[in-house]
PDB file of C-alpha atoms in Angstrom:
ATOM      1  CA  UNK A   9       9.240 -10.848  12.302  1.00 58.00           C
ATOM      2  CA  UNK A  10       7.123  -9.541   9.446  1.00 71.00           C
ATOM      3  CA  UNK A  11       6.684  -6.012  10.798  1.00 88.00           C
ATOM      4  CA  UNK A  12       7.996  -2.808   9.335  1.00 94.00           C
ATOM      5  CA  UNK A  13       8.066   0.036  11.839  1.00 95.00           C
ATOM      6  CA  UNK A  14       7.885   3.575  10.470  1.00 96.00           C
ATOM      7  CA  UNK A  15       8.540   6.878  12.191  1.00 96.00           C
ATOM      8  CA  UNK A  16       7.576   9.585  12.739  1.00 97.00           C
ATOM      9  CA  UNK A  17       3.806   9.295  12.403  1.00 95.00           C
ATOM     10  CA  UNK A  18       3.620  12.943  11.324  1.00 97.00           C
ATOM     11  CA  UNK A  19       6.224  15.483  10.262  1.00 98.00           C
ATOM     12  CA  UNK A  20       6.153  19.200   9.578  1.00 98.00           C
ATOM     13  CA  UNK A  21       9.007  20.730   7.576  1.00 98.00           C
ATOM     14  CA  UNK A  22       9.576  24.218   6.274  1.00 98.00           C
ATOM     15  CA  UNK A  23       9.776  24.767   2.544  1.00 98.00           C
ATOM     16  CA  UNK A  24      13.319  24.168   1.343  1.00 98.00           C
ATOM     17  CA  UNK A  25      14.187  21.926   4.274  1.00 98.00           C
ATOM     18  CA  UNK A  26      15.058  18.231   4.376  1.00 98.00           C
ATOM     19  CA  UNK A  27      12.336  15.726   5.259  1.00 98.00           C
ATOM     20  CA  UNK A  28      13.512  12.443   6.759  1.00 98.00           C
ATOM     21  CA  UNK A  29      11.315   9.404   7.356  1.00 98.00           C
ATOM     22  CA  UNK A  30      12.726   6.255   8.923  1.00 98.00           C
ATOM     23  CA  UNK A  31      11.780   2.583   8.749  1.00 98.00           C
ATOM     24  CA  UNK A  32      13.075  -0.490  10.527  1.00 97.00           C
ATOM     25  CA  UNK A  33      12.458  -4.117   9.709  1.00 96.00           C
ATOM     26  CA  UNK A  34      13.092  -7.421  11.440  1.00 93.00           C
ATOM     27  CA  UNK A  35      13.106 -10.072   8.736  1.00 90.00           C
ATOM     28  CA  UNK A  36      16.606 -10.285   7.248  1.00 89.00           C
ATOM     29  CA  UNK A  37      15.185 -12.147   4.248  1.00 87.00           C
ATOM     30  CA  UNK A  38      13.496  -8.985   2.957  1.00 89.00           C
ATOM     31  CA  UNK A  39      15.169  -7.945  -0.290  1.00 88.00           C
ATOM     32  CA  UNK A  40      12.970  -5.242  -1.778  1.00 89.00           C
ATOM     33  CA  UNK A  41      12.208  -1.916  -0.095  1.00 93.00           C
ATOM     34  CA  UNK A  42       9.851   0.497  -1.863  1.00 93.00           C
ATOM     35  CA  UNK A  43       8.413   3.826  -0.766  1.00 96.00           C
ATOM     36  CA  UNK A  44       4.892   4.824  -1.768  1.00 97.00           C
ATOM     37  CA  UNK A  45       3.449   8.361  -1.818  1.00 98.00           C
ATOM     38  CA  UNK A  46      -0.251   8.995  -1.247  1.00 97.00           C
ATOM     39  CA  UNK A  47      -2.100  12.276  -1.731  1.00 96.00           C
ATOM     40  CA  UNK A  48      -5.425  12.831   0.076  1.00 91.00           C
ATOM     41  CA  UNK A  49      -8.295  10.922  -1.484  1.00 89.00           C
ATOM     42  CA  UNK A  50      -6.004   9.036  -3.865  1.00 92.00           C
ATOM     43  CA  UNK A  51      -4.348   5.652  -3.934  1.00 94.00           C
ATOM     44  CA  UNK A  52      -0.635   5.300  -3.170  1.00 96.00           C
ATOM     45  CA  UNK A  53       1.882   5.435  -6.016  1.00 96.00           C
ATOM     46  CA  UNK A  54       5.403   4.041  -6.125  1.00 94.00           C
ATOM     47  CA  UNK A  55       7.932   6.789  -5.460  1.00 96.00           C
ATOM     48  CA  UNK A  56      11.276   5.013  -5.282  1.00 95.00           C
ATOM     49  CA  UNK A  57      12.580   1.551  -4.377  1.00 93.00           C
ATOM     50  CA  UNK A  58      15.877  -0.049  -3.381  1.00 92.00           C
ATOM     51  CA  UNK A  59      17.413  -3.525  -3.254  1.00 89.00           C
ATOM     52  CA  UNK A  60      19.865  -4.390  -0.437  1.00 86.00           C
ATOM     53  CA  UNK A  61      22.866  -4.660  -2.747  1.00 88.00           C
ATOM     54  CA  UNK A  62      23.248  -0.857  -2.681  1.00 91.00           C
ATOM     55  CA  UNK A  63      23.365   1.555   0.259  1.00 93.00           C
ATOM     56  CA  UNK A  64      21.770   4.515  -1.440  1.00 96.00           C
ATOM     57  CA  UNK A  65      19.510   5.315  -4.374  1.00 96.00           C
ATOM     58  CA  UNK A  66      18.708   8.805  -5.560  1.00 96.00           C
ATOM     59  CA  UNK A  67      15.978   9.987  -7.906  1.00 96.00           C
ATOM     60  CA  UNK A  68      15.778  13.740  -8.184  1.00 97.00           C
ATOM     61  CA  UNK A  69      15.144  15.216  -4.745  1.00 98.00           C
ATOM     62  CA  UNK A  70      14.277  11.804  -3.262  1.00 98.00           C
ATOM     63  CA  UNK A  71      16.930   9.527  -1.781  1.00 97.00           C
ATOM     64  CA  UNK A  72      16.682   6.157  -0.047  1.00 96.00           C
ATOM     65  CA  UNK A  73      19.471   5.337   2.397  1.00 96.00           C
ATOM     66  CA  UNK A  74      19.779   1.684   3.341  1.00 95.00           C
ATOM     67  CA  UNK A  75      21.669   0.225   6.309  1.00 94.00           C
ATOM     68  CA  UNK A  76      21.609  -3.556   6.035  1.00 92.00           C
ATOM     69  CA  UNK A  77      23.435  -4.247   9.307  1.00 93.00           C
ATOM     70  CA  UNK A  78      21.051  -2.054  11.280  1.00 95.00           C
ATOM     71  CA  UNK A  79      18.025  -3.301   9.319  1.00 95.00           C
ATOM     72  CA  UNK A  80      16.945   0.251   8.677  1.00 96.00           C
ATOM     73  CA  UNK A  81      16.165   2.366   5.647  1.00 97.00           C
ATOM     74  CA  UNK A  82      15.090   5.950   5.293  1.00 98.00           C
ATOM     75  CA  UNK A  83      13.635   8.387   2.796  1.00 98.00           C
ATOM     76  CA  UNK A  84      15.204  11.816   2.451  1.00 98.00           C
ATOM     77  CA  UNK A  85      13.417  14.579   0.568  1.00 98.00           C
ATOM     78  CA  UNK A  86      15.770  17.427  -0.245  1.00 98.00           C
ATOM     79  CA  UNK A  87      14.534  20.979  -0.825  1.00 98.00           C
ATOM     80  CA  UNK A  88      11.053  19.958   0.359  1.00 98.00           C
ATOM     81  CA  UNK A  89       8.171  21.676  -1.432  1.00 98.00           C
ATOM     82  CA  UNK A  90       4.502  22.188  -0.491  1.00 97.00           C
ATOM     83  CA  UNK A  91       3.620  19.777  -3.300  1.00 97.00           C
ATOM     84  CA  UNK A  92       5.457  17.053  -1.392  1.00 98.00           C
ATOM     85  CA  UNK A  93       2.818  17.214   1.349  1.00 98.00           C
ATOM     86  CA  UNK A  94       1.385  13.693   1.388  1.00 97.00           C
ATOM     87  CA  UNK A  95       1.402  10.463   3.336  1.00 97.00           C
ATOM     88  CA  UNK A  96       4.452   8.278   2.766  1.00 98.00           C
ATOM     89  CA  UNK A  97       4.590   4.525   3.304  1.00 97.00           C
ATOM     90  CA  UNK A  98       7.668   2.373   3.440  1.00 96.00           C
ATOM     91  CA  UNK A  99       7.337  -1.320   2.660  1.00 94.00           C
ATOM     92  CA  UNK A 100       9.349  -4.505   2.414  1.00 92.00           C
ATOM     93  CA  UNK A 101       9.049  -7.890   0.787  1.00 87.00           C
ATOM     94  CA  UNK A 102      10.954 -10.941  -0.320  1.00 81.00           C
ATOM     95  CA  UNK A 103      11.138 -11.311  -4.076  1.00 72.00           C
ATOM     96  CA  UNK A 104      12.276 -14.921  -3.753  1.00 63.00           C
ATOM     97  CA  UNK A 105       9.188 -16.892  -2.866  1.00 54.00           C
ATOM     98  CA  UNK A 106       6.927 -13.976  -3.765  1.00 54.00           C
ATOM     99  CA  UNK A 107       6.231 -13.065  -0.167  1.00 60.00           C
ATOM    100  CA  UNK A 108       3.668 -10.348   0.319  1.00 76.00           C
ATOM    101  CA  UNK A 109       4.542  -6.674   0.716  1.00 85.00           C
ATOM    102  CA  UNK A 110       4.515  -5.491   4.336  1.00 89.00           C
ATOM    103  CA  UNK A 111       3.755  -1.795   4.807  1.00 92.00           C
ATOM    104  CA  UNK A 112       4.834   0.581   7.531  1.00 94.00           C
ATOM    105  CA  UNK A 113       2.266   2.621   9.422  1.00 94.00           C
ATOM    106  CA  UNK A 114       2.660   5.722   7.254  1.00 95.00           C
ATOM    107  CA  UNK A 115       3.972   9.252   7.830  1.00 97.00           C
ATOM    108  CA  UNK A 116       1.872  12.311   7.152  1.00 97.00           C
ATOM    109  CA  UNK A 117       4.258  14.959   5.833  1.00 98.00           C
ATOM    110  CA  UNK A 118       3.313  18.631   5.751  1.00 98.00           C
ATOM    111  CA  UNK A 119       5.570  21.176   4.069  1.00 98.00           C
ATOM    112  CA  UNK A 120       4.875  24.713   5.256  1.00 96.00           C
ATOM    113  CA  UNK A 121       5.344  27.455   2.655  1.00 91.00           C
TER     114      UNK A 121
ATOM    115  CA  UNK B  22      -5.808   5.631 -20.259  1.00 67.00           C
ATOM    116  CA  UNK B  23      -4.760   2.430 -18.553  1.00 73.00           C
ATOM    117  CA  UNK B  24      -5.426   2.115 -14.884  1.00 93.00           C
ATOM    118  CA  UNK B  25      -7.503   0.751 -12.065  1.00 96.00           C
ATOM    119  CA  UNK B  26     -11.078   1.855 -11.511  1.00 96.00           C
ATOM    120  CA  UNK B  27     -12.730   1.420  -8.147  1.00 97.00           C
ATOM    121  CA  UNK B  28     -16.391   2.057  -7.501  1.00 96.00           C
ATOM    122  CA  UNK B  29     -18.206   3.425  -5.704  1.00 96.00           C
ATOM    123  CA  UNK B  30     -15.922   6.112  -4.298  1.00 95.00           C
ATOM    124  CA  UNK B  31     -18.124   6.531  -1.229  1.00 95.00           C
ATOM    125  CA  UNK B  32     -20.503   3.978   0.208  1.00 93.00           C
ATOM    126  CA  UNK B  33     -22.741   3.947   3.246  1.00 93.00           C
ATOM    127  CA  UNK B  34     -24.051   0.732   4.699  1.00 90.00           C
ATOM    128  CA  UNK B  35     -26.333  -0.193   7.511  1.00 90.00           C
ATOM    129  CA  UNK B  36     -25.155  -2.749  10.014  1.00 88.00           C
ATOM    130  CA  UNK B  37     -25.969  -6.288   8.952  1.00 88.00           C
ATOM    131  CA  UNK B  38     -25.809  -5.575   5.224  1.00 91.00           C
ATOM    132  CA  UNK B  39     -23.320  -7.030   2.789  1.00 93.00           C
ATOM    133  CA  UNK B  40     -21.723  -4.646   0.316  1.00 95.00           C
ATOM    134  CA  UNK B  41     -19.613  -5.284  -2.781  1.00 97.00           C
ATOM    135  CA  UNK B  42     -16.800  -3.001  -3.901  1.00 97.00           C
ATOM    136  CA  UNK B  43     -15.871  -3.088  -7.566  1.00 98.00           C
ATOM    137  CA  UNK B  44     -12.327  -3.128  -8.953  1.00 98.00           C
ATOM    138  CA  UNK B  45     -11.564  -3.194 -12.682  1.00 98.00           C
ATOM    139  CA  UNK B  46      -8.166  -2.921 -14.361  1.00 97.00           C
ATOM    140  CA  UNK B  47      -7.194  -2.522 -18.010  1.00 95.00           C
ATOM    141  CA  UNK B  48      -3.450  -2.880 -17.474  1.00 93.00           C
ATOM    142  CA  UNK B  49      -3.450  -6.555 -18.451  1.00 92.00           C
ATOM    143  CA  UNK B  50      -1.952  -7.383 -15.055  1.00 91.00           C
ATOM    144  CA  UNK B  51      -2.090 -10.933 -13.760  1.00 89.00           C
ATOM    145  CA  UNK B  52      -2.151 -10.147 -10.044  1.00 90.00           C
ATOM    146  CA  UNK B  53      -4.712  -8.119  -8.117  1.00 92.00           C
ATOM    147  CA  UNK B  54      -4.951  -7.187  -4.439  1.00 93.00           C
ATOM    148  CA  UNK B  55      -7.274  -5.664  -1.888  1.00 96.00           C
ATOM    149  CA  UNK B  56      -5.897  -3.568   0.970  1.00 96.00           C
ATOM    150  CA  UNK B  57      -7.594  -1.888   3.876  1.00 96.00           C
ATOM    151  CA  UNK B  58      -6.284   1.457   5.125  1.00 95.00           C
ATOM    152  CA  UNK B  59      -6.976   2.723   8.636  1.00 92.00           C
ATOM    153  CA  UNK B  60      -5.325   5.797  10.214  1.00 84.00           C
ATOM    154  CA  UNK B  61      -2.002   4.922  11.843  1.00 80.00           C
ATOM    155  CA  UNK B  62      -2.085   1.297  10.675  1.00 83.00           C
ATOM    156  CA  UNK B  63      -0.707   1.471   7.183  1.00 88.00           C
ATOM    157  CA  UNK B  64      -2.056  -0.806   4.491  1.00 93.00           C
ATOM    158  CA  UNK B  65      -3.185  -4.284   5.447  1.00 93.00           C
ATOM    159  CA  UNK B  66      -3.682  -7.027   2.882  1.00 92.00           C
ATOM    160  CA  UNK B  67      -7.165  -8.554   2.743  1.00 96.00           C
ATOM    161  CA  UNK B  68      -7.006 -10.886  -0.276  1.00 95.00           C
ATOM    162  CA  UNK B  69      -4.878 -11.287  -3.360  1.00 92.00           C
ATOM    163  CA  UNK B  70      -5.131 -13.169  -6.631  1.00 92.00           C
ATOM    164  CA  UNK B  71      -2.209 -14.124  -8.836  1.00 88.00           C
ATOM    165  CA  UNK B  72      -4.295 -15.673 -11.610  1.00 89.00           C
ATOM    166  CA  UNK B  73      -7.879 -15.993 -12.736  1.00 93.00           C
ATOM    167  CA  UNK B  74     -10.031 -18.360 -10.669  1.00 95.00           C
ATOM    168  CA  UNK B  75      -7.510 -18.427  -7.831  1.00 93.00           C
ATOM    169  CA  UNK B  76      -7.070 -16.215  -4.774  1.00 94.00           C
ATOM    170  CA  UNK B  77      -5.447 -16.342  -1.341  1.00 92.00           C
ATOM    171  CA  UNK B  78      -6.240 -14.840   2.040  1.00 94.00           C
ATOM    172  CA  UNK B  79      -4.127 -11.991   3.274  1.00 92.00           C
ATOM    173  CA  UNK B  80      -3.587 -10.890   6.860  1.00 90.00           C
ATOM    174  CA  UNK B  81      -7.136  -9.726   7.619  1.00 94.00           C
ATOM    175  CA  UNK B  82      -9.463 -11.845   5.438  1.00 96.00           C
ATOM    176  CA  UNK B  83     -12.089 -12.560   8.089  1.00 96.00           C
ATOM    177  CA  UNK B  84     -15.442 -11.041   7.166  1.00 96.00           C
ATOM    178  CA  UNK B  85     -14.470 -10.491   3.526  1.00 97.00           C
ATOM    179  CA  UNK B  86     -14.874 -12.500   0.331  1.00 97.00           C
ATOM    180  CA  UNK B  87     -13.610 -12.114  -3.231  1.00 98.00           C
ATOM    181  CA  UNK B  88     -13.910 -13.677  -6.664  1.00 97.00           C
ATOM    182  CA  UNK B  89     -11.683 -13.608  -9.737  1.00 97.00           C
ATOM    183  CA  UNK B  90     -13.727 -14.811 -12.676  1.00 97.00           C
ATOM    184  CA  UNK B  91     -12.092 -12.437 -15.159  1.00 96.00           C
ATOM    185  CA  UNK B  92      -8.548 -11.144 -15.416  1.00 96.00           C
ATOM    186  CA  UNK B  93      -9.806  -7.558 -15.361  1.00 97.00           C
ATOM    187  CA  UNK B  94     -12.073  -7.781 -12.332  1.00 98.00           C
ATOM    188  CA  UNK B  95     -11.557  -8.507  -8.627  1.00 98.00           C
ATOM    189  CA  UNK B  96     -14.633  -7.515  -6.583  1.00 98.00           C
ATOM    190  CA  UNK B  97     -14.533  -7.462  -2.786  1.00 98.00           C
ATOM    191  CA  UNK B  98     -17.593  -8.229  -0.660  1.00 97.00           C
ATOM    192  CA  UNK B  99     -17.643  -6.874   2.870  1.00 96.00           C
ATOM    193  CA  UNK B 100     -19.978  -9.179   4.746  1.00 94.00           C
ATOM    194  CA  UNK B 101     -21.985  -8.589   7.896  1.00 89.00           C
ATOM    195  CA  UNK B 102     -19.423 -10.788   9.679  1.00 88.00           C
ATOM    196  CA  UNK B 103     -16.799  -8.028   9.433  1.00 89.00           C
ATOM    197  CA  UNK B 104     -16.838  -6.462  12.885  1.00 88.00           C
ATOM    198  CA  UNK B 105     -15.424  -3.056  12.004  1.00 90.00           C
ATOM    199  CA  UNK B 106     -15.923  -2.457   8.281  1.00 92.00           C
ATOM    200  CA  UNK B 107     -15.657   1.348   8.232  1.00 94.00           C
ATOM    201  CA  UNK B 108     -12.413   2.017   6.362  1.00 95.00           C
ATOM    202  CA  UNK B 109     -10.762   3.114   3.137  1.00 96.00           C
ATOM    203  CA  UNK B 110     -10.398   0.170   0.743  1.00 97.00           C
ATOM    204  CA  UNK B 111      -7.731   0.102  -1.941  1.00 97.00           C
ATOM    205  CA  UNK B 112      -7.479  -2.229  -4.910  1.00 97.00           C
ATOM    206  CA  UNK B 113      -4.136  -2.756  -6.631  1.00 94.00           C
ATOM    207  CA  UNK B 114      -2.621  -4.764  -9.438  1.00 92.00           C
ATOM    208  CA  UNK B 115       0.826  -5.804 -10.587  1.00 88.00           C
ATOM    209  CA  UNK B 116       2.337  -7.521 -13.586  1.00 82.00           C
ATOM    210  CA  UNK B 117       2.945 -10.695 -11.657  1.00 70.00           C
ATOM    211  CA  UNK B 118       2.326 -12.245  -8.297  1.00 58.00           C
ATOM    212  CA  UNK B 119       5.847 -11.442  -7.203  1.00 58.00           C
ATOM    213  CA  UNK B 120       5.687  -8.569  -4.758  1.00 56.00           C
ATOM    214  CA  UNK B 121       9.047  -7.270  -5.913  1.00 61.00           C
ATOM    215  CA  UNK B 122       7.292  -5.389  -8.636  1.00 72.00           C
ATOM    216  CA  UNK B 123       5.381  -2.140  -8.597  1.00 84.00           C
ATOM    217  CA  UNK B 124       1.828  -2.089  -7.285  1.00 89.00           C
ATOM    218  CA  UNK B 125      -0.609   0.140  -9.149  1.00 92.00           C
ATOM    219  CA  UNK B 126      -3.430   1.365  -6.933  1.00 95.00           C
ATOM    220  CA  UNK B 127      -6.920   2.593  -7.641  1.00 96.00           C
ATOM    221  CA  UNK B 128      -8.281   5.729  -5.996  1.00 96.00           C
ATOM    222  CA  UNK B 129     -10.028   3.791  -3.268  1.00 96.00           C
ATOM    223  CA  UNK B 130     -13.515   3.294  -1.898  1.00 97.00           C
ATOM    224  CA  UNK B 131     -14.488   4.753   1.458  1.00 95.00           C
ATOM    225  CA  UNK B 132     -17.015   2.593   3.281  1.00 95.00           C
ATOM    226  CA  UNK B 133     -18.936   3.963   6.242  1.00 94.00           C
ATOM    227  CA  UNK B 134     -21.193   1.784   8.348  1.00 90.00           C
ATOM    228  CA  UNK B 135     -24.053   3.708   9.907  1.00 86.00           C
TER     229      UNK B 135
END
C-alpha cells in the first residue's frame, strides 16, 4: 500500500528528445508528489512537485503529469540536454498526518549528445 | 553558505566494527533524516527526528542508532548488528516534520565494509 513503483530503471534519450519517467502508487491518501534529481556523487535535490488538485505542473522544460484516477504520475523532460543526465526519483507522501516520504526505485537517465 | 555537511565522504570498515557518520546542518531546520541508497532500491528511511532529543525509526532501523542532542547535528551509528552495511548514506533536513515540504540532502557518505 505504501509502495511507489517507478519505471523504467534506465533510459537513454538523444539530445533534443523527450524523456518520460513514470510512477504508480497504491495509497489513495497520498497528496504530495515530488521529483528529485541526483547527479553522481551528490545528494538528491528537489526538481518539481505536484499536489493532486491539478493534473499538470510545468517548470521550464520539466513537466509533471498527474492522473488521479489511474494513480499514476510522470515526469516529462522536453528538449533533453546532456546536462539532464542524472538519476531521477519520484516520491509520494501524505501531508495530513505527516506521513513519511516514500521513494520510487529511481531512473538513471542518459542523454546522448 | 547554508547547507548540510556529511562526513566522512568515504569510509571503510572491518566487519564487527561500529562506525559513526556525521551530519551537520546550518539551515535552522527542525527535522532531520537518514536515508540509505542502494542501486535499484531507491531511498529507504533509516531514522528521522522532528525535534531535538526525539527521534523515530524508519523502515530499516535495525542495526542502526542515532542521537539528536543538538538541533544542528544528527549522527548515525552503523553497528556491527547491521548485516549488510555497505551502502551510500544520505542525511537530509526539512523545515518541519511534515513530509510535504522540501528535503535538503547532504552529499552523502559511502560506507564500504571490507
